[in-house]
Tab-separated table of C-alpha atoms in Angstrom:
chain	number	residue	atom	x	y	z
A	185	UNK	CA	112.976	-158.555	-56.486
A	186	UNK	CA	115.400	-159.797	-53.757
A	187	UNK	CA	112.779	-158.598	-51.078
A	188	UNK	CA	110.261	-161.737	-52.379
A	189	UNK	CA	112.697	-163.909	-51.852
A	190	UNK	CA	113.915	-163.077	-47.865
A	191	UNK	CA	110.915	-164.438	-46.369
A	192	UNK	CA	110.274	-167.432	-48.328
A	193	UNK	CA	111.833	-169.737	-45.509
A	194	UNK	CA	110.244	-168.852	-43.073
A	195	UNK	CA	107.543	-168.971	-44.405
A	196	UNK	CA	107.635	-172.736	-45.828
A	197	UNK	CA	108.755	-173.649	-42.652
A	198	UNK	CA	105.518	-172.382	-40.918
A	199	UNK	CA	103.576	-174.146	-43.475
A	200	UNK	CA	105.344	-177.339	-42.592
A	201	UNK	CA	104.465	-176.935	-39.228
A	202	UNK	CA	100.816	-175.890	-39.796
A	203	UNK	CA	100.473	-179.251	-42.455
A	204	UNK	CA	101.680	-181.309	-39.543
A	205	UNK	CA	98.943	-180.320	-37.179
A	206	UNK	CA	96.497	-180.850	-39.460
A	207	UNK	CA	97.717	-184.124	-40.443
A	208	UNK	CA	98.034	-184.970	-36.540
A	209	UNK	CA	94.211	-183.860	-36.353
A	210	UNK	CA	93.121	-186.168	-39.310
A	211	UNK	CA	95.151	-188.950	-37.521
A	212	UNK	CA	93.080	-189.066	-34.818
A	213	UNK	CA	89.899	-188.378	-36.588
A	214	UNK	CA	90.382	-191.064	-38.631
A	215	UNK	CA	91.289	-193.140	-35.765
A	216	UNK	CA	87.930	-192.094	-33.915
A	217	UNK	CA	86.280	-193.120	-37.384
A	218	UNK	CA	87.754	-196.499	-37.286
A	219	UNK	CA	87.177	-197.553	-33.814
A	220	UNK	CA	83.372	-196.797	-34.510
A	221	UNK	CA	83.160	-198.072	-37.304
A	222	UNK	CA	85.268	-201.621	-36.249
A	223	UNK	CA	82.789	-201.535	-32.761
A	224	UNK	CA	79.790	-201.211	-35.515
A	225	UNK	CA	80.666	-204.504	-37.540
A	226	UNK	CA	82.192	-206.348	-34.146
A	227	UNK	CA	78.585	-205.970	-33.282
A	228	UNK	CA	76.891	-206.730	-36.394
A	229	UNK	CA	78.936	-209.495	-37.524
A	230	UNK	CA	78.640	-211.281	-33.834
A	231	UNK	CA	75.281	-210.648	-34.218
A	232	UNK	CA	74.834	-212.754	-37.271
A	233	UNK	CA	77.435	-214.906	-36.643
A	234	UNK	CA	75.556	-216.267	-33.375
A	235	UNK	CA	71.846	-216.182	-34.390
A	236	UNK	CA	70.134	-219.158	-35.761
A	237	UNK	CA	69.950	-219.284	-39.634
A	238	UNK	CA	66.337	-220.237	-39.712
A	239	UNK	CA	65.607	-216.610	-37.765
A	240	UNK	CA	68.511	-214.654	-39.970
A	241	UNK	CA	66.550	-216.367	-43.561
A	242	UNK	CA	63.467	-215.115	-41.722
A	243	UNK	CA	64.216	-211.318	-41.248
A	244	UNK	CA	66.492	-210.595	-44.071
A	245	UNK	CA	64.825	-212.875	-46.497
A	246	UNK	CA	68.143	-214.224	-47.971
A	247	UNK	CA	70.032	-217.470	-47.842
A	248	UNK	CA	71.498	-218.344	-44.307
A	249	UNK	CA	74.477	-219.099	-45.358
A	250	UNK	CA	75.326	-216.323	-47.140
A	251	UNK	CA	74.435	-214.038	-44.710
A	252	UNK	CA	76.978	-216.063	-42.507
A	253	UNK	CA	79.439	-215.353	-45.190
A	254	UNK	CA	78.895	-211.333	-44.786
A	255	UNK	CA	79.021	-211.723	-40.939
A	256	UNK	CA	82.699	-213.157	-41.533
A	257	UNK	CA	83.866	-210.574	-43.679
A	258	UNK	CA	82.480	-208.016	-41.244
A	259	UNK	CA	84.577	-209.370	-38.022
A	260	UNK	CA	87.381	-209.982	-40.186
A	261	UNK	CA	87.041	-206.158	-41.745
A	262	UNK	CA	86.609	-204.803	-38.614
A	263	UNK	CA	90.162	-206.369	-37.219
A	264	UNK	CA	91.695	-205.333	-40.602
A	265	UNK	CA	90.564	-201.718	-39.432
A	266	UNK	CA	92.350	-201.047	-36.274
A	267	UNK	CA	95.026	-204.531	-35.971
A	268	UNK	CA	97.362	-203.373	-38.668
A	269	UNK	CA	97.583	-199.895	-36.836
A	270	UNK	CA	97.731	-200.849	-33.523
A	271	UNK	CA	100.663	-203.512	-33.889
A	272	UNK	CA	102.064	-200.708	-36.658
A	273	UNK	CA	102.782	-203.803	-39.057
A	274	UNK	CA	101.178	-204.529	-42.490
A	275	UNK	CA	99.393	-201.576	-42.335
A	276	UNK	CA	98.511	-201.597	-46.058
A	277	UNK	CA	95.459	-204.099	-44.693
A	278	UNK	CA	93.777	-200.889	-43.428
A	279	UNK	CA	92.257	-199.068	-46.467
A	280	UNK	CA	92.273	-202.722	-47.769
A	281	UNK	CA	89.249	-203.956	-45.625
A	282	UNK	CA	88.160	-200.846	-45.327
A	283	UNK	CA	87.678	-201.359	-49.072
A	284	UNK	CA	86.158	-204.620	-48.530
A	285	UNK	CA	83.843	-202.966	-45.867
A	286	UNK	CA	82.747	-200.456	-48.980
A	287	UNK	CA	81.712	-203.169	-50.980
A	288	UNK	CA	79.672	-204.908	-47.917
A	289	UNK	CA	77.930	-201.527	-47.556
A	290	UNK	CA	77.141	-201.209	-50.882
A	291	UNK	CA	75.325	-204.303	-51.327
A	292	UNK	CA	73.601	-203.535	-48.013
A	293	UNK	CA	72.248	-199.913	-49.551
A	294	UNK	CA	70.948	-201.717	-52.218
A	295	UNK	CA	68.992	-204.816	-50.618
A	296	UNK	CA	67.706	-202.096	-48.097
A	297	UNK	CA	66.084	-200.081	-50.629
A	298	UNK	CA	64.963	-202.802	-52.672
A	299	UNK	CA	63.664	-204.673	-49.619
A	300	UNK	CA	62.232	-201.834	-47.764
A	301	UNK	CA	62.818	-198.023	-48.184
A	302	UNK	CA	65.046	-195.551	-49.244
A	303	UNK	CA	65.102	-194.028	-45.945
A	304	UNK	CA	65.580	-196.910	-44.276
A	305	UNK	CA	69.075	-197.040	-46.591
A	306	UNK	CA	71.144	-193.959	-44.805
A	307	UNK	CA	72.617	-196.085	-43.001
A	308	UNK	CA	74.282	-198.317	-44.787
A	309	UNK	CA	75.194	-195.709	-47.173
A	310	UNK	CA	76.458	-193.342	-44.391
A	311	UNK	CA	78.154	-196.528	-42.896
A	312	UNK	CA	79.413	-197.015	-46.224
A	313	UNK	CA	80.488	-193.561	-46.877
A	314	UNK	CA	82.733	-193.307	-43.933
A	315	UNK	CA	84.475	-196.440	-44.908
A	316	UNK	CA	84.702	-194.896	-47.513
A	317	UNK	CA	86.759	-192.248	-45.539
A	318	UNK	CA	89.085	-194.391	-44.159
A	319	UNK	CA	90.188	-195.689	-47.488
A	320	UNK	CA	90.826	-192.377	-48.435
A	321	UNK	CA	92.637	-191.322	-46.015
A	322	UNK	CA	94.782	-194.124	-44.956
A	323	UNK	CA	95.377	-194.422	-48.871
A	324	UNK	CA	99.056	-193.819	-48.687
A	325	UNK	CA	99.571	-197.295	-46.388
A	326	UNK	CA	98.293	-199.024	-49.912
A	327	UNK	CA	101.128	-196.911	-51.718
A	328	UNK	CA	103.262	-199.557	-49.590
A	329	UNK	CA	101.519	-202.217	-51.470
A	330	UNK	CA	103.592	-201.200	-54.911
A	331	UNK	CA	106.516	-200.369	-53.277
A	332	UNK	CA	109.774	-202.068	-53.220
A	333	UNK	CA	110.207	-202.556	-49.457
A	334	UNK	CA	106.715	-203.659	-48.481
A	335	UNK	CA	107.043	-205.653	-45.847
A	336	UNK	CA	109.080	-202.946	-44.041
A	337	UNK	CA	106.745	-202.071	-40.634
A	338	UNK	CA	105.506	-198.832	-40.785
């Protein structure tokens, strides 16, 4: 019985140091995943934020103004990805716009295939998906949200 026990530091210790590599690796996987995906709606938000409406209404066959509306929330989701971590303050806004991001990407999955093709929908939905990602994985910076000293930086 006492021979179970002799090990058992040693061994927890090596865990701890395996966990932190790993969690080191998702780090900057999900910080590769975020900088794509920020570049992605940069681009597509500038690029409806700076076309005519009359041309937008034309090719998505929806109301200007809306779709003015989506190009907003996509710069302002894709600054909410990478600002909070790069200045290392408020960084319960990440997973909170990349929320917000989910949401865009849904309705964009959905007017795709209704509009044109179910193939034509992978990528929103993978676009979606790996928001999707970041949410999940920068979920415990929206712990901070419940938490007594919230506006600490992080």
């Amino acid at each position: 019985m006492a021979s179970a026990t002799i090990n058992t530091p040693y061994l927890d210790s090596n865990a701890a140091r395996v966990s932190g590599k790993n969690r080191k690796a998702a780090n900057i996987t999900l910080w590769i995943v975020q900088g794509v995906l920020a570049a992605l709606f940069v681009s597509t938000g500038a690029m409806k934020m700076f076309t005519p409406l009359a041309v937008l209404e034309q090719q998505a066959h929806m109301p200007g103004l809306f779709l003015r509306f989506i190009a907003t929330c996509e710069l302002l989701g894709a600054l909410g990805l990478v600002l909070p971590g790069i200045f290392r303050a408020r960084t319960y806004l990440t997973p909170l716009a990349a929320s917000g991001l989910v949401i865009i990407m849904i309705g964009a999955t959905i007017a795709t295939v209704a509009a044109v093709s179910a193939a034509m929908a992978t990528l929103p939905f993978v676009v979606g998906v790996l928001s999707g990602v970041v949410v999940y994985g920068r979920r415990e910076f929206a712990s901070n949200l419940i938490s007594p000293e919230c506006d600490r930086v992080n």
